[in-house]
mmCIF file of C-alpha atoms in Angstrom:
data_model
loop_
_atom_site.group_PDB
_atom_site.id
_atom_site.type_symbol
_atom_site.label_atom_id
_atom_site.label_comp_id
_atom_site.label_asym_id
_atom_site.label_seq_id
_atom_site.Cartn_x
_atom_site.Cartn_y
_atom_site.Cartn_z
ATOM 1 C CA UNK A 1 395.375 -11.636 147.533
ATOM 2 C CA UNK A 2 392.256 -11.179 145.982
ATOM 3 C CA UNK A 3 390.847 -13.204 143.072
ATOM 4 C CA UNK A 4 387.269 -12.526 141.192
ATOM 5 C CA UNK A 5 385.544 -15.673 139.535
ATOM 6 C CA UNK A 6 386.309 -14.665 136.624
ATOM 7 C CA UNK A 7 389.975 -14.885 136.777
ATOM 8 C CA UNK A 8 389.403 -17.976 138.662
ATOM 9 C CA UNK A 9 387.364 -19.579 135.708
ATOM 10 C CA UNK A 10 390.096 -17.951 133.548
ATOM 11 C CA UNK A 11 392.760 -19.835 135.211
ATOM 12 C CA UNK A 12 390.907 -23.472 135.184
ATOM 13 C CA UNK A 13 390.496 -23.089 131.586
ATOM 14 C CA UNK A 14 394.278 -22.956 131.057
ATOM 15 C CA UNK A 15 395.072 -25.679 133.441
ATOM 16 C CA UNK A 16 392.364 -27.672 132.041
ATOM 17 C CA UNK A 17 393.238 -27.426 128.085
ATOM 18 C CA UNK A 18 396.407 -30.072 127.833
ATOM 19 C CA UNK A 19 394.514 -32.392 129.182
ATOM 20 C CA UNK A 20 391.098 -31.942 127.654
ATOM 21 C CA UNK A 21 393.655 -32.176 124.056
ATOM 22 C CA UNK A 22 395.030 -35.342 125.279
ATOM 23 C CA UNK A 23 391.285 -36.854 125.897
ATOM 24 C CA UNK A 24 390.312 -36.018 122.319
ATOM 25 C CA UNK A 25 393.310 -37.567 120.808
ATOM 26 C CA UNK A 26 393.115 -40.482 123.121
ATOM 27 C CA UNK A 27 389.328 -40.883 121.539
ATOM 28 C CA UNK A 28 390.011 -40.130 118.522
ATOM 29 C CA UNK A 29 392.423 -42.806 118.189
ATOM 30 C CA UNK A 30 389.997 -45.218 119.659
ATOM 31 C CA UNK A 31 387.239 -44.966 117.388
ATOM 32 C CA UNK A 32 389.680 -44.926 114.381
ATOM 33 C CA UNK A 33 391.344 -48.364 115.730
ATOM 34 C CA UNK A 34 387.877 -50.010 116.040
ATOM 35 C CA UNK A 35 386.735 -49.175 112.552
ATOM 36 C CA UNK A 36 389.718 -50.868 111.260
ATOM 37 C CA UNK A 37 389.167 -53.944 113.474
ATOM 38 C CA UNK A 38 385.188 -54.211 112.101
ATOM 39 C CA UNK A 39 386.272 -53.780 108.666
ATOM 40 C CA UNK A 40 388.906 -56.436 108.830
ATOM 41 C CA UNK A 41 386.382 -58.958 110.122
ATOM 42 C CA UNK A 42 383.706 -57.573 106.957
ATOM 43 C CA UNK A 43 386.827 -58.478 104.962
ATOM 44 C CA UNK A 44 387.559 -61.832 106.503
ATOM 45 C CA UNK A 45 383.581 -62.667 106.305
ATOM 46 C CA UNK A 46 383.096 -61.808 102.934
ATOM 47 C CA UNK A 47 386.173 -64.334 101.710
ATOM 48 C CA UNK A 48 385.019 -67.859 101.510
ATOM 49 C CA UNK A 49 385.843 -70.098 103.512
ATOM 50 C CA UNK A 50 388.428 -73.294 101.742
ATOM 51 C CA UNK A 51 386.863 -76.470 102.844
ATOM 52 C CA UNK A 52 387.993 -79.926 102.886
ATOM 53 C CA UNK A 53 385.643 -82.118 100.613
ATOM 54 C CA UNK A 54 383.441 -84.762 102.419
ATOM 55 C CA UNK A 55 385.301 -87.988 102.634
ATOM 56 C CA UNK A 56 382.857 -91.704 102.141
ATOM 57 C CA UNK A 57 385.534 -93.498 104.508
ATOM 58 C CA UNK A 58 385.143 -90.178 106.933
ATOM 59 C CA UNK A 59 381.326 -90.496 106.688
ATOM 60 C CA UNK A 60 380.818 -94.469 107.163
ATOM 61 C CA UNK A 61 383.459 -94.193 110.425
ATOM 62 C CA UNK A 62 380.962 -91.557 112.197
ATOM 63 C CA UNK A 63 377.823 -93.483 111.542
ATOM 64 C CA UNK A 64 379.425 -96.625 112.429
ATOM 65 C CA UNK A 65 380.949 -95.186 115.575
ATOM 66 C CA UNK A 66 377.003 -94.029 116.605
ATOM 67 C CA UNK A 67 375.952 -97.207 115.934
ATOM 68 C CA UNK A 68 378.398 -99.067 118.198
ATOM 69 C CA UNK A 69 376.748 -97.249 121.207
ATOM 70 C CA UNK A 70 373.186 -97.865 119.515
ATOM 71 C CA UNK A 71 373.177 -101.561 118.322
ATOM 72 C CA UNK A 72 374.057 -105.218 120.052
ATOM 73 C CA UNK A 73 377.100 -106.265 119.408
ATOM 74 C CA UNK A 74 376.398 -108.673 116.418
ATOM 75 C CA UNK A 75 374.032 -106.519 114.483
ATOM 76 C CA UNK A 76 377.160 -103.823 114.620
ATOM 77 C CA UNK A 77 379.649 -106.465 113.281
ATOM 78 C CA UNK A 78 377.103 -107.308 110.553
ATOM 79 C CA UNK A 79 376.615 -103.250 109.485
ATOM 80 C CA UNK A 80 380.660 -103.038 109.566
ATOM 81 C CA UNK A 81 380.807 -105.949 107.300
ATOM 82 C CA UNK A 82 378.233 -104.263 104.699
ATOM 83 C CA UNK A 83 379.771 -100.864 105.339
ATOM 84 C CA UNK A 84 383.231 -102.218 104.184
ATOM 85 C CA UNK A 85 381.709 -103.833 101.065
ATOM 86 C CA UNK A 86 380.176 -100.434 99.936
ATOM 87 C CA UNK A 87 383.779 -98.745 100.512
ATOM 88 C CA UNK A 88 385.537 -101.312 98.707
ATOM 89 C CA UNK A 89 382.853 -100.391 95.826
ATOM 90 C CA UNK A 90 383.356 -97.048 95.945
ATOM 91 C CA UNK A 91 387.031 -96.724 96.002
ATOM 92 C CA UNK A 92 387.150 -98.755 92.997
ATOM 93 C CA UNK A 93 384.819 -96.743 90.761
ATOM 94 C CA UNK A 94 384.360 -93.602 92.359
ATOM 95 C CA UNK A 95 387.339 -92.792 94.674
ATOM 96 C CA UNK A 96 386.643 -91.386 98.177
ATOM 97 C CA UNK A 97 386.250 -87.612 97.030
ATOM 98 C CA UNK A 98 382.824 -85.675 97.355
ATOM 99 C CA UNK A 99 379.239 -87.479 97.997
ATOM 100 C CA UNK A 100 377.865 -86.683 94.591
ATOM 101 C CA UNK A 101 375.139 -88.581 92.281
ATOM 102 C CA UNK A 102 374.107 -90.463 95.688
ATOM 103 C CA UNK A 103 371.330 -92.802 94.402
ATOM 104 C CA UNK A 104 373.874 -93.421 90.923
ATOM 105 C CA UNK A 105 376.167 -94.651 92.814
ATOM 106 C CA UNK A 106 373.697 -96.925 94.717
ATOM 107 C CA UNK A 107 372.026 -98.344 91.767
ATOM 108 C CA UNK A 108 375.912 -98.937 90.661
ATOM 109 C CA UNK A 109 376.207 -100.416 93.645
ATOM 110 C CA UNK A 110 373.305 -103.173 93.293
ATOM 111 C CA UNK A 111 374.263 -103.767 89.824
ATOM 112 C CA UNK A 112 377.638 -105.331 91.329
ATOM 113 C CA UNK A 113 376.520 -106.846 94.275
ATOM 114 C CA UNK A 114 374.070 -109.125 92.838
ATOM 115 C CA UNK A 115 376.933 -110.059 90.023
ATOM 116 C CA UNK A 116 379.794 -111.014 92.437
ATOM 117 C CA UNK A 117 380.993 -113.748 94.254
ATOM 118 C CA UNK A 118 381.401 -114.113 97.904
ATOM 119 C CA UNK A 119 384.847 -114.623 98.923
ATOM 120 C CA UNK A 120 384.488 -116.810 101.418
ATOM 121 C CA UNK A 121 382.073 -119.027 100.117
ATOM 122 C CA UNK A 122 383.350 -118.579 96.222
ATOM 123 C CA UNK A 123 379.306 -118.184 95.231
ATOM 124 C CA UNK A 124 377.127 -115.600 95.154
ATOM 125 C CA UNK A 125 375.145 -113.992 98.100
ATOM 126 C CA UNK A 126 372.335 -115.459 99.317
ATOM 127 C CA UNK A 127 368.724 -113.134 98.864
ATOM 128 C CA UNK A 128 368.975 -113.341 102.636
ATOM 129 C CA UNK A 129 372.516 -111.342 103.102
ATOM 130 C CA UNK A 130 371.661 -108.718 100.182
ATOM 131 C CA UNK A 131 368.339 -107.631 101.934
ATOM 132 C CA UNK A 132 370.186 -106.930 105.166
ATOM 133 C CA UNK A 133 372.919 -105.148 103.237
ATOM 134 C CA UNK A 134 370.296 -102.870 101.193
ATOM 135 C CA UNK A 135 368.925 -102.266 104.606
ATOM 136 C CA UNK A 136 372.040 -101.246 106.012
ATOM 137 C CA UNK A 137 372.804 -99.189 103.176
ATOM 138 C CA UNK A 138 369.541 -97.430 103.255
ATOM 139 C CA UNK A 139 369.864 -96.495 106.683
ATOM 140 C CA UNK A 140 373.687 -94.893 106.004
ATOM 141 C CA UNK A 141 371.380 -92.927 103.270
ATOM 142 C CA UNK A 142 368.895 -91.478 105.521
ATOM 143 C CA UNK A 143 372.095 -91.067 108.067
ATOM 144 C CA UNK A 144 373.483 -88.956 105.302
ATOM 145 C CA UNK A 145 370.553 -86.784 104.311
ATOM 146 C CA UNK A 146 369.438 -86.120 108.093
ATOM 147 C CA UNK A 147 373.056 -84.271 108.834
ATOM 148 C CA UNK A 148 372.802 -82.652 105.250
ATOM 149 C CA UNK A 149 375.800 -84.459 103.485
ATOM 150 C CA UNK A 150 373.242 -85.549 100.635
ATOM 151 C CA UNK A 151 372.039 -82.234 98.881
ATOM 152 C CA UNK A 152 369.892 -83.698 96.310
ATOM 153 C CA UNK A 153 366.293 -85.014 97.449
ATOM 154 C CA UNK A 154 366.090 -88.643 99.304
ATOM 155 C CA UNK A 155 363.322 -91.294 100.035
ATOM 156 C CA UNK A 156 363.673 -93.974 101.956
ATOM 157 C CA UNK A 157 364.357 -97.139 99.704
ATOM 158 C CA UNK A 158 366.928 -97.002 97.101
ATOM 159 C CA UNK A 159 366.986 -100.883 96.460
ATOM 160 C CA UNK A 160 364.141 -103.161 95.969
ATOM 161 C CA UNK A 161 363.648 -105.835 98.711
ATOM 162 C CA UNK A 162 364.484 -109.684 96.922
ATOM 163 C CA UNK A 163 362.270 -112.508 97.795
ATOM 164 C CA UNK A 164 363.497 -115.322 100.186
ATOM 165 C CA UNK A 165 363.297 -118.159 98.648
ATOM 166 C CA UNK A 166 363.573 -121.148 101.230
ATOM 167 C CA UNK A 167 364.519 -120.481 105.491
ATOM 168 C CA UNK A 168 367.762 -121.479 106.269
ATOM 169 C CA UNK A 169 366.577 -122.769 109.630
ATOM 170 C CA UNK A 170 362.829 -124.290 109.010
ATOM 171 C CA UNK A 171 360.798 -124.696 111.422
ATOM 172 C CA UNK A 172 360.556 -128.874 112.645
ATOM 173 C CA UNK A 173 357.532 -130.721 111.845
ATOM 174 C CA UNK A 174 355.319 -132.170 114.659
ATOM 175 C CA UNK A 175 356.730 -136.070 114.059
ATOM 176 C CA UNK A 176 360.378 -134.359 114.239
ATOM 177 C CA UNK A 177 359.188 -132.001 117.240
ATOM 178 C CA UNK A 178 358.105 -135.422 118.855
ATOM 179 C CA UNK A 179 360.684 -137.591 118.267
ATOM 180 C CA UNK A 180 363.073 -135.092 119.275
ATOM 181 C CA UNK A 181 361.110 -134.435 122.592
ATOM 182 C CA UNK A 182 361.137 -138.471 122.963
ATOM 183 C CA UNK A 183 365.012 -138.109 123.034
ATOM 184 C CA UNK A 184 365.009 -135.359 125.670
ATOM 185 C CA UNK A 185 362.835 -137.296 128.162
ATOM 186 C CA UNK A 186 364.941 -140.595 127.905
ATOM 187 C CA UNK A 187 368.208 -138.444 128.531
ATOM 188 C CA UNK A 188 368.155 -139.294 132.273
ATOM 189 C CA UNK A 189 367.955 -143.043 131.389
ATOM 190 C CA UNK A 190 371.431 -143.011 129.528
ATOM 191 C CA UNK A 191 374.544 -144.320 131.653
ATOM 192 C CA UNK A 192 377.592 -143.683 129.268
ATOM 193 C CA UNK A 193 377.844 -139.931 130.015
ATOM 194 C CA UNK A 194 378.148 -138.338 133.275
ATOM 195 C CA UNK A 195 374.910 -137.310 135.274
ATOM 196 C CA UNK A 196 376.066 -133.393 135.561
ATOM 197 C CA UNK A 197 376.356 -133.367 132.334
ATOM 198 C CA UNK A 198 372.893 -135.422 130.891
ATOM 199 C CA UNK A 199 370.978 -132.733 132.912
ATOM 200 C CA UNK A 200 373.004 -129.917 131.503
ATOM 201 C CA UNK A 201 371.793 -131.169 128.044
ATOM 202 C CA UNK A 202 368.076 -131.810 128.992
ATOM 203 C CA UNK A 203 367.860 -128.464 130.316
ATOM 204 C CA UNK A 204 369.026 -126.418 127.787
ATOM 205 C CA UNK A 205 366.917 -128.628 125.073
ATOM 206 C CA UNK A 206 363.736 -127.973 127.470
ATOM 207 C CA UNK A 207 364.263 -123.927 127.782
ATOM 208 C CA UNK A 208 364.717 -124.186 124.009
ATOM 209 C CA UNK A 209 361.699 -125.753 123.573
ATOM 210 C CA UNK A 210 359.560 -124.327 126.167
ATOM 211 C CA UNK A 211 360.271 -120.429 126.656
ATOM 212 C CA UNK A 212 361.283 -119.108 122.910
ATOM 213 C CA UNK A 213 364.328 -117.721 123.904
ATOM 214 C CA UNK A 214 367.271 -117.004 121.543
ATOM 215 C CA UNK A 215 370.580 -118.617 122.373
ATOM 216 C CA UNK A 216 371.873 -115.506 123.078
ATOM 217 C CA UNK A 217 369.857 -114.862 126.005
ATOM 218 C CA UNK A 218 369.731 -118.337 127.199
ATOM 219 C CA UNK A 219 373.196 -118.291 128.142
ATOM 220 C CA UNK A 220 373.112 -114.656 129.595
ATOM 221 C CA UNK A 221 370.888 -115.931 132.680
ATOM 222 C CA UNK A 222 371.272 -116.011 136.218
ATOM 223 C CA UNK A 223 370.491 -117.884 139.281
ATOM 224 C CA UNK A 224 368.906 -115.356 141.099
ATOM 225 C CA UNK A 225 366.325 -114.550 137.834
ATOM 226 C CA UNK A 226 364.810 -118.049 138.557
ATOM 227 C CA UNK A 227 362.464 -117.779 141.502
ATOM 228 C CA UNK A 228 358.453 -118.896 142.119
ATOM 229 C CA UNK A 229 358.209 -120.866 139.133
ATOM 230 C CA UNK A 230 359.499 -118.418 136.367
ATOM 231 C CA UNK A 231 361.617 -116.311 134.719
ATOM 232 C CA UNK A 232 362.677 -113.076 135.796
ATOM 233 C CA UNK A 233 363.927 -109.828 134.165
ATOM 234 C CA UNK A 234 365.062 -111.589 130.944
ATOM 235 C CA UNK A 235 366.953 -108.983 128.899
ATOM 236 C CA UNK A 236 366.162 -109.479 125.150
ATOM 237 C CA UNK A 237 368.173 -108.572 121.891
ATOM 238 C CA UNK A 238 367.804 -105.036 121.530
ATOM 239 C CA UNK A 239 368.057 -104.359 124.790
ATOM 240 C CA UNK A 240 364.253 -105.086 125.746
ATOM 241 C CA UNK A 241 363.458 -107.194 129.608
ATOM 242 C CA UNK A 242 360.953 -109.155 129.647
ATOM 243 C CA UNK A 243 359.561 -109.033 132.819
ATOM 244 C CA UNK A 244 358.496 -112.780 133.319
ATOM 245 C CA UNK A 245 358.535 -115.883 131.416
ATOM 246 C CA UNK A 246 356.580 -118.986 132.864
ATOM 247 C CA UNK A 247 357.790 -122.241 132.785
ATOM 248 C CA UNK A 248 355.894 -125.970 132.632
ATOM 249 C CA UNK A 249 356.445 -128.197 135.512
ATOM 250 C CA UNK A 250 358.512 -130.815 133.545
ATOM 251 C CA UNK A 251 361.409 -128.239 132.873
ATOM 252 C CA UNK A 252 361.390 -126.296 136.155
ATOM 253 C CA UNK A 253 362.177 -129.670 137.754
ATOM 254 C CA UNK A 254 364.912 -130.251 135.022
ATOM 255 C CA UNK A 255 366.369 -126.843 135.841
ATOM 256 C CA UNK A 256 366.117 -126.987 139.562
ATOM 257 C CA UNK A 257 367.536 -130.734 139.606
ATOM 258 C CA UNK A 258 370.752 -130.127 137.823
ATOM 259 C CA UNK A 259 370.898 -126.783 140.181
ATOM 260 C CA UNK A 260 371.046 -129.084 142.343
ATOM 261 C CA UNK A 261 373.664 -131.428 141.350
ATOM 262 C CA UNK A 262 376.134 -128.101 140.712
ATOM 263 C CA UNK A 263 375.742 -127.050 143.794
ATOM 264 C CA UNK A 264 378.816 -126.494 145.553
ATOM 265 C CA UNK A 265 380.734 -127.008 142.182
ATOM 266 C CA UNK A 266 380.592 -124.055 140.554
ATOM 267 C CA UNK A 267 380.724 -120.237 141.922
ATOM 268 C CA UNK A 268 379.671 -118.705 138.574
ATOM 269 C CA UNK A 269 376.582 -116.927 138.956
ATOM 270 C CA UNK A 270 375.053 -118.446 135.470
ATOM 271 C CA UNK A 271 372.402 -120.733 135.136
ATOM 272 C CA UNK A 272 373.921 -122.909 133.041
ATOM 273 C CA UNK A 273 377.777 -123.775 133.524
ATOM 274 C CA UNK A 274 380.116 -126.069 131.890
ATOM 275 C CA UNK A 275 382.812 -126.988 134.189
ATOM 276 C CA UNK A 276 382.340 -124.158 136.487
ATOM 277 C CA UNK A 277 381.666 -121.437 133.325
ATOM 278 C CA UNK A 278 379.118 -120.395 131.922
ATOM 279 C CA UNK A 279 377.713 -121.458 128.843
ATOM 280 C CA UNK A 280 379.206 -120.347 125.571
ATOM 281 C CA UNK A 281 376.863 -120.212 122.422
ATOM 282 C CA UNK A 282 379.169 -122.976 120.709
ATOM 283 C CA UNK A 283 378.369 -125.104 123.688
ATOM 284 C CA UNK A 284 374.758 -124.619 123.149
ATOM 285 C CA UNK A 285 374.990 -125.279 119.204
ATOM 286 C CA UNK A 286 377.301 -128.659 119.982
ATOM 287 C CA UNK A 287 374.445 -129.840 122.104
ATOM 288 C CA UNK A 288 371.654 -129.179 119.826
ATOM 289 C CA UNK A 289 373.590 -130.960 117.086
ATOM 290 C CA UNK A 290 374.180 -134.216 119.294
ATOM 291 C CA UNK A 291 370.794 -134.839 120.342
ATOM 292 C CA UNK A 292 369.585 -134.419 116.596
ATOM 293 C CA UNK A 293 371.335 -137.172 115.725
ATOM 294 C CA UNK A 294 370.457 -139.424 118.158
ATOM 295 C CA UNK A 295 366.888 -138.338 116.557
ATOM 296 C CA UNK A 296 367.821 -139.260 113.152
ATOM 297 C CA UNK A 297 368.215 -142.750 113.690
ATOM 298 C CA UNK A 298 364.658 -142.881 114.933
ATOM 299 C CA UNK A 299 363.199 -141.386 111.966
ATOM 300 C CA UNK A 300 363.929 -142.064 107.805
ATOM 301 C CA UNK A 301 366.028 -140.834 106.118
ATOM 302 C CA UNK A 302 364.096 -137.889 104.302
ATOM 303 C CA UNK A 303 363.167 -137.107 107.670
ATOM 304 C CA UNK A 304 366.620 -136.395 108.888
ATOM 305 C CA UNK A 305 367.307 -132.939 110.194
ATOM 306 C CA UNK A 306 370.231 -130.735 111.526
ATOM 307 C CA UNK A 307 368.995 -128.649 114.620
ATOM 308 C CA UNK A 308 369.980 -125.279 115.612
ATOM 309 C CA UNK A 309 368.513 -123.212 118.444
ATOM 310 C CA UNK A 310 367.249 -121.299 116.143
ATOM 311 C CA UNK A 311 364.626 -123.958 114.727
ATOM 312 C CA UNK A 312 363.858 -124.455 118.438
ATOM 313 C CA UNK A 313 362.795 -120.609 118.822
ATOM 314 C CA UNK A 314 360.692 -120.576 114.938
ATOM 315 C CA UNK A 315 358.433 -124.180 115.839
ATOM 316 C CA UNK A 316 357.585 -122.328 118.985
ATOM 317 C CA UNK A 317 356.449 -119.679 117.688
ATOM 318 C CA UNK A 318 354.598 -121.168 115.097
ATOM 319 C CA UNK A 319 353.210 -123.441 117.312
ATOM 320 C CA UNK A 320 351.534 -120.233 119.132
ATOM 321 C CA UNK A 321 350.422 -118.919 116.572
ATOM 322 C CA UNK A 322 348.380 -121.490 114.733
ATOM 323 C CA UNK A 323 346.928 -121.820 118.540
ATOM 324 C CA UNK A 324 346.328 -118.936 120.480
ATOM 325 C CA UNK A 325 347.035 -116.007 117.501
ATOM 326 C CA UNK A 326 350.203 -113.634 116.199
ATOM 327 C CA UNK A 327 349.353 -111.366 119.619
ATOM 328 C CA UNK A 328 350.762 -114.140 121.522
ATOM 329 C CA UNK A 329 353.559 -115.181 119.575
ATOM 330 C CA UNK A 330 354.598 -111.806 119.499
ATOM 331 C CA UNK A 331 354.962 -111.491 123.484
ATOM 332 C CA UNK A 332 356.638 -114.966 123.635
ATOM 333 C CA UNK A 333 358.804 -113.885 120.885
ATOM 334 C CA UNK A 334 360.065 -110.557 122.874
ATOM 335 C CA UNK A 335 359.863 -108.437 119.766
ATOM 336 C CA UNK A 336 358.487 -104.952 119.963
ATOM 337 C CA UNK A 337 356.077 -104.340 117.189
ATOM 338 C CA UNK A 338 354.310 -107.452 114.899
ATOM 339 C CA UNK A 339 356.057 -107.403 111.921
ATOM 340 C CA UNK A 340 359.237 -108.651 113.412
ATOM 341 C CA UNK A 341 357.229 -111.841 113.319
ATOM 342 C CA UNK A 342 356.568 -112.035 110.093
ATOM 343 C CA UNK A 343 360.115 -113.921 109.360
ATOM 344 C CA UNK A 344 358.710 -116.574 111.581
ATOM 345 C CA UNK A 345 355.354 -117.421 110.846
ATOM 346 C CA UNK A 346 354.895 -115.227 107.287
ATOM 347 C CA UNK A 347 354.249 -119.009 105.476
ATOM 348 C CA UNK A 348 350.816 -119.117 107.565
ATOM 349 C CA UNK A 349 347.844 -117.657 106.312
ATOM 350 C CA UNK A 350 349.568 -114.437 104.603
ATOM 351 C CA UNK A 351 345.827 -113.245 104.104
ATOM 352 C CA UNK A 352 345.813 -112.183 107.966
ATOM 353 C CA UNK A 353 349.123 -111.607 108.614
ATOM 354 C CA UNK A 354 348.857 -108.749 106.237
ATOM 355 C CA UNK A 355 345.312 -107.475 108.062
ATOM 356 C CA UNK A 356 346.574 -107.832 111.442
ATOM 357 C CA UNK A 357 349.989 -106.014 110.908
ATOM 358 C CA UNK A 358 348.653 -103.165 109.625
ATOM 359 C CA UNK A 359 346.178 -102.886 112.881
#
């Protein structure tokens, strides 16, 4: 049987129809169920969106939880003690709702803290404590208005900075830095304590004395970071190393005699043990203490004097700088820029302190 083209195209078109139906329907529904998806989302976009408001308690956790990874561990403990006074503030007068009327609430805030009483002292806080509160506050500010919580315009200083009246720890003078160094050297003549123990004490006086460390990092040292003479790799507060620290003939004996009369007693790798641990910072304190009263009964009485290893660190300093200039102080001191020494040596010659910082 026969068939032309035309009743062959003829019969495709009626085979083909049904299904060409079912493709536009198919389509059809397709585009219709995608324009009702896109305007559902317009819909959605266009409602605003209900959001929780910004919590001070919420706020202070994050930036304390980024500085815990940033800061030492005392500095932290010190901004979570501020942090909780400025909570207890704000809960009291202005609840823990929205961040609003920021620099009110600070100068609310100052108002109050330079009225109220410490608790554990019962008396008020010392021009010392309220500058490194400010600070800390200050820096929660600028944490604040860097992530956007604080809408309304911010510069940096919301409190003005008190003036220190006296140091806590002054700095000795030379007829207490020579008694005291008098005491040190006669140490090894003494026969009521045990040897071990005599050097342990003339040691830690003479790195005290002699390298400017803090007592922090005096007790973090090693064995192995005392080789040729020095010092090695001393890691600072704030996480800076020093790379070497030099020390006099007199104390590198002292060191590497009671080294020496350890040996084989303790397997702590510290430099300075205490019955076979190393060296806590109460230990250190204790010992600075004792031999400042044998001191005192060599000098008079207005001439009497607590010591802390603190005082040890500031006469150091001080005594570098009045010799050799504030660019040597600061490398003995470890700190990173030059006006972190002006806490130590800001009573001499202001004049130049001023020029030199700003160099």
């Amino acid at each position: 049987m026969r068939f032309s083209f035309k009743k062959i195209a003829l019969y495709c078109c009626l085979l083909c129809a049904p299904w060409a139906a079912v493709c536009c329907v198919r389509a059809f529904q397709k585009k219709r169920a995608t324009a009702c998806s896109q305007a559902s989302v317009k819909q959605t976009k266009s409602k605003p969106k209900h959001r929780e408001p910004l919590s001070l308690s919420r706020c202070a956790q994050q930036y304390l939880q980024t500085e815990k990874r940033r800061c030492c561990a005392n500095t932290y403990r010190a901004k979570k003690s501020d942090m909780r006074l400025l909570l207890q503030h704000s809960h009291k007068l202005f609840g823990d709702a929205v961040i609003a009327h920021w620099p009110q609430r600070m100068r609310a805030f100052e108002r109050h803290m330079h009225t109220c009483m410490s608790p554990r002292t019962g008396q008020g806080y010392r021009p010392a404590s309220l500058n490194r509160l400010f600070s800390t506050v200050n820096h929660f500010s600028g944490w604040l208005h860097a992530r956007g919580v604080l809408t309304q315009p911010w510069k940096r200083g919301f409190f003005r900075r008190l003036p220190v009246g006296g140091q806590r720890q002054p700095a000795l003078d030379e007829q207490q830095w020579q008694v005291l160094q008098h005491v040190v050297d006669s140490l090894p003549q003494e026969r009521r304590c045990p040897r071990r123990r005599l050097g342990l004490q003339q040691a830690v006086l003479q790195l005290l004395q002699h390298t400017g460390l803090r007592a922090s990092e005096l007790v973090q040292l090693n064995v192995q970071q005392l080789r040729q003479g020095a010092l090695h790799a001393i890691r600072r507060k704030g996480g800076q190393v020093t790379a070497r620290i030099s020390l006099p003939v007199r104390v590198l004996r002292t060191v590497v005699s009671y080294l020496a009369s350890c040996n084989g007693t303790s397997h702590v790798k510290a430099l300075l043990t205490c019955r076979g641990r190393r060296l806590s910072l109460s230990m250190v304190t204790r010992i600075c203490r004792d031999l400042s009263a044998r001191a005192c009964r060599l000098l008079p009485a207005h001439r009497a004097f607590r010591l802390t290893p603190h005082m040890l660190r500031r006469t150091l300093l001080q005594r570098i700088y009045r010799s050799k200039g504030l660019r040597a102080a600061q490398q003995a001191s470890g700190n990173r820029t030059l006006r972190g020494m002006l806490c130590y040596v800001y009573r001499e010659r202001p004049h130049e302190l001023c020029v030199e910082t700003r160099q």
